[in-house]
CSV table of C-alpha atoms in Angstrom, one decimal:
chain,number,residue,atom,x,y,z
O,1,MET,CA,-10.3,-18.4,-33.2
O,2,THR,CA,-14.0,-18.1,-32.0
O,3,ALA,CA,-16.2,-20.6,-30.1
O,4,GLY,CA,-17.9,-21.5,-33.4
O,5,ASP,CA,-14.7,-22.4,-35.2
O,6,PRO,CA,-13.9,-26.1,-35.8
O,7,GLU,CA,-10.4,-25.4,-34.5
O,8,ALA,CA,-11.8,-24.0,-31.2
O,9,HIS,CA,-14.1,-27.1,-30.9
O,10,THR,CA,-11.1,-29.4,-31.4
O,11,LEU,CA,-9.1,-27.5,-28.8
O,12,ALA,CA,-12.0,-27.6,-26.3
O,13,SER,CA,-12.6,-31.3,-26.8
O,14,GLY,CA,-8.9,-32.0,-26.7
O,15,LEU,CA,-8.5,-30.1,-23.4
O,16,ALA,CA,-11.6,-31.8,-22.0
O,17,GLU,CA,-10.2,-35.2,-22.9
O,18,LEU,CA,-6.7,-34.4,-21.5
O,19,THR,CA,-8.1,-33.1,-18.2
O,20,SER,CA,-10.7,-35.7,-17.5
O,21,GLY,CA,-9.5,-37.7,-14.5
O,22,PHE,CA,-6.9,-35.1,-13.7
O,23,SER,CA,-5.1,-34.9,-10.4
O,24,VAL,CA,-3.7,-32.0,-8.4
O,25,GLU,CA,-0.8,-31.6,-6.0
O,26,VAL,CA,-0.8,-29.6,-2.8
O,27,THR,CA,1.6,-29.0,0.0
O,28,PRO,CA,0.6,-29.0,3.7
O,29,ARG,CA,1.7,-25.3,3.9
O,30,GLU,CA,-0.4,-24.2,0.9
O,31,ALA,CA,-3.6,-26.3,1.5
O,32,PRO,CA,-5.1,-23.7,3.9
O,33,LYS,CA,-5.5,-21.4,0.9
O,34,VAL,CA,-8.3,-23.7,-0.3
O,35,PRO,CA,-11.2,-23.5,2.1
O,36,HIS,CA,-12.8,-26.7,0.9
O,37,PHE,CA,-11.5,-29.0,-1.9
O,38,GLY,CA,-15.0,-29.7,-3.0
O,39,GLU,CA,-15.5,-26.1,-4.1
O,40,VAL,CA,-12.9,-26.5,-6.8
O,41,LEU,CA,-12.5,-30.2,-7.4
O,42,ALA,CA,-14.9,-33.0,-8.4
O,43,PRO,CA,-15.4,-35.7,-5.7
O,44,GLY,CA,-12.8,-38.5,-6.0
O,45,THR,CA,-10.2,-36.2,-7.5
O,46,ARG,CA,-6.7,-37.5,-6.7
O,47,VAL,CA,-4.9,-34.9,-4.5
O,48,TYR,CA,-1.2,-35.6,-4.3
O,49,ILE,CA,0.3,-34.3,-1.1
O,50,THR,CA,4.0,-33.4,-1.4
O,51,PHE,CA,6.5,-34.0,1.3
O,52,LEU,CA,8.6,-31.0,2.3
O,53,ALA,CA,11.8,-31.7,4.1
O,54,ASN,CA,11.0,-29.4,7.1
O,55,THR,CA,7.3,-30.5,7.4
O,56,PRO,CA,6.4,-33.0,10.0
O,57,PHE,CA,4.6,-36.2,8.9
O,58,GLU,CA,1.6,-35.2,11.1
O,59,ASP,CA,1.0,-32.3,8.7
O,60,THR,CA,0.8,-34.7,5.8
O,61,LEU,CA,-1.5,-37.0,7.8
O,62,SER,CA,-3.8,-34.1,8.8
O,63,LEU,CA,-4.1,-32.9,5.2
O,64,ALA,CA,-4.8,-36.4,4.0
O,65,ALA,CA,-7.5,-36.8,6.6
O,66,ARG,CA,-9.0,-33.5,5.5
O,67,ALA,CA,-9.0,-34.6,1.8
O,68,VAL,CA,-10.8,-37.9,2.7
O,69,ARG,CA,-13.4,-35.9,4.7
O,70,GLU,CA,-13.9,-33.6,1.8
O,71,GLY,CA,-14.5,-36.5,-0.6
O,72,MET,CA,-11.1,-36.4,-2.3
O,73,ARG,CA,-8.7,-39.3,-3.0
O,74,PRO,CA,-5.5,-38.3,-1.2
O,75,VAL,CA,-2.2,-39.7,-2.5
O,76,PRO,CA,0.5,-38.6,0.0
O,77,HIS,CA,4.1,-38.8,-0.9
O,78,LEU,CA,6.3,-41.0,1.2
O,79,ALA,CA,9.8,-39.5,1.0
O,80,VAL,CA,11.9,-42.4,1.9
O,81,ARG,CA,15.1,-40.5,2.7
O,82,ALA,CA,13.2,-38.7,5.5
O,83,ILE,CA,12.0,-42.0,7.1
O,84,PRO,CA,14.4,-43.0,10.0
O,85,ASP,CA,13.6,-46.8,10.1
O,86,ARG,CA,11.2,-49.6,9.4
O,87,ALA,CA,9.2,-48.9,12.6
O,88,ALA,CA,8.6,-45.3,11.5
O,89,LEU,CA,7.6,-46.5,8.0
O,90,THR,CA,5.2,-49.1,9.5
O,91,GLY,CA,3.7,-46.4,11.7
O,92,MET,CA,3.2,-44.0,8.8
O,93,VAL,CA,1.6,-46.6,6.6
O,94,ALA,CA,-0.7,-47.7,9.4
O,95,ALA,CA,-1.7,-44.1,10.2
O,96,LEU,CA,-2.5,-43.4,6.5
O,97,ALA,CA,-4.5,-46.6,6.1
O,98,GLY,CA,-6.3,-45.8,9.3
O,99,ILE,CA,-7.7,-42.5,7.9
O,100,GLY,CA,-8.8,-44.1,4.6
O,101,VAL,CA,-5.8,-43.5,2.4
O,102,THR,CA,-5.7,-46.2,-0.3
O,103,GLU,CA,-2.5,-45.2,-2.2
O,104,VAL,CA,0.8,-43.4,-1.8
O,105,LEU,CA,3.5,-42.1,-4.1
O,106,VAL,CA,6.9,-43.4,-2.9
O,107,VAL,CA,9.6,-40.9,-3.8
O,108,ALA,CA,13.3,-40.6,-2.7
O,109,GLY,CA,12.7,-37.1,-1.5
O,110,SER,CA,14.7,-33.9,-1.6
O,111,VAL,CA,16.7,-34.6,1.6
O,112,SER,CA,20.3,-35.1,0.5
O,113,LYS,CA,21.4,-37.1,3.6
O,114,PRO,CA,19.0,-39.9,4.5
O,115,ALA,CA,17.6,-39.8,8.0
O,116,GLY,CA,18.1,-43.6,8.3
O,117,GLU,CA,18.3,-46.8,6.4
O,118,TYR,CA,16.4,-45.8,3.3
O,119,GLU,CA,18.2,-44.1,0.4
O,120,GLU,CA,16.0,-45.0,-2.6
O,121,THR,CA,12.5,-45.9,-3.3
O,122,MET,CA,13.2,-49.5,-4.2
O,123,GLN,CA,14.4,-50.3,-0.7
O,124,VAL,CA,10.9,-49.4,0.6
O,125,LEU,CA,9.1,-51.1,-2.2
O,126,ARG,CA,11.1,-54.3,-1.6
O,127,SER,CA,10.6,-54.2,2.2
O,128,GLY,CA,7.2,-55.8,2.0
């Protein structure tokens, strides 16, 4: 298959269509490997920020702030099983909103034993 082949053109246009508006995922630990998101991503790209069980929320907050500064659209994970209580959840949401985060991905998380009252995502989504 060469660039002049109709099949190559179909593949190229298909890939272009499938990757338009794409998102990426990054962990707070791996993000330092990317000096500046704008060097590899278009402005406004969604950057999903995973929650790792042994990573403090402040690392997620810091990475989300960096993504905002660099013109990205951060979407941090809120791992509900790692949230001890409603006050902590309220503080996390306020901190994220305060730095310009406009959406989150609510997940149960990989923690097997909940840190507090939340065991599943629907509990958080129903909490208001």
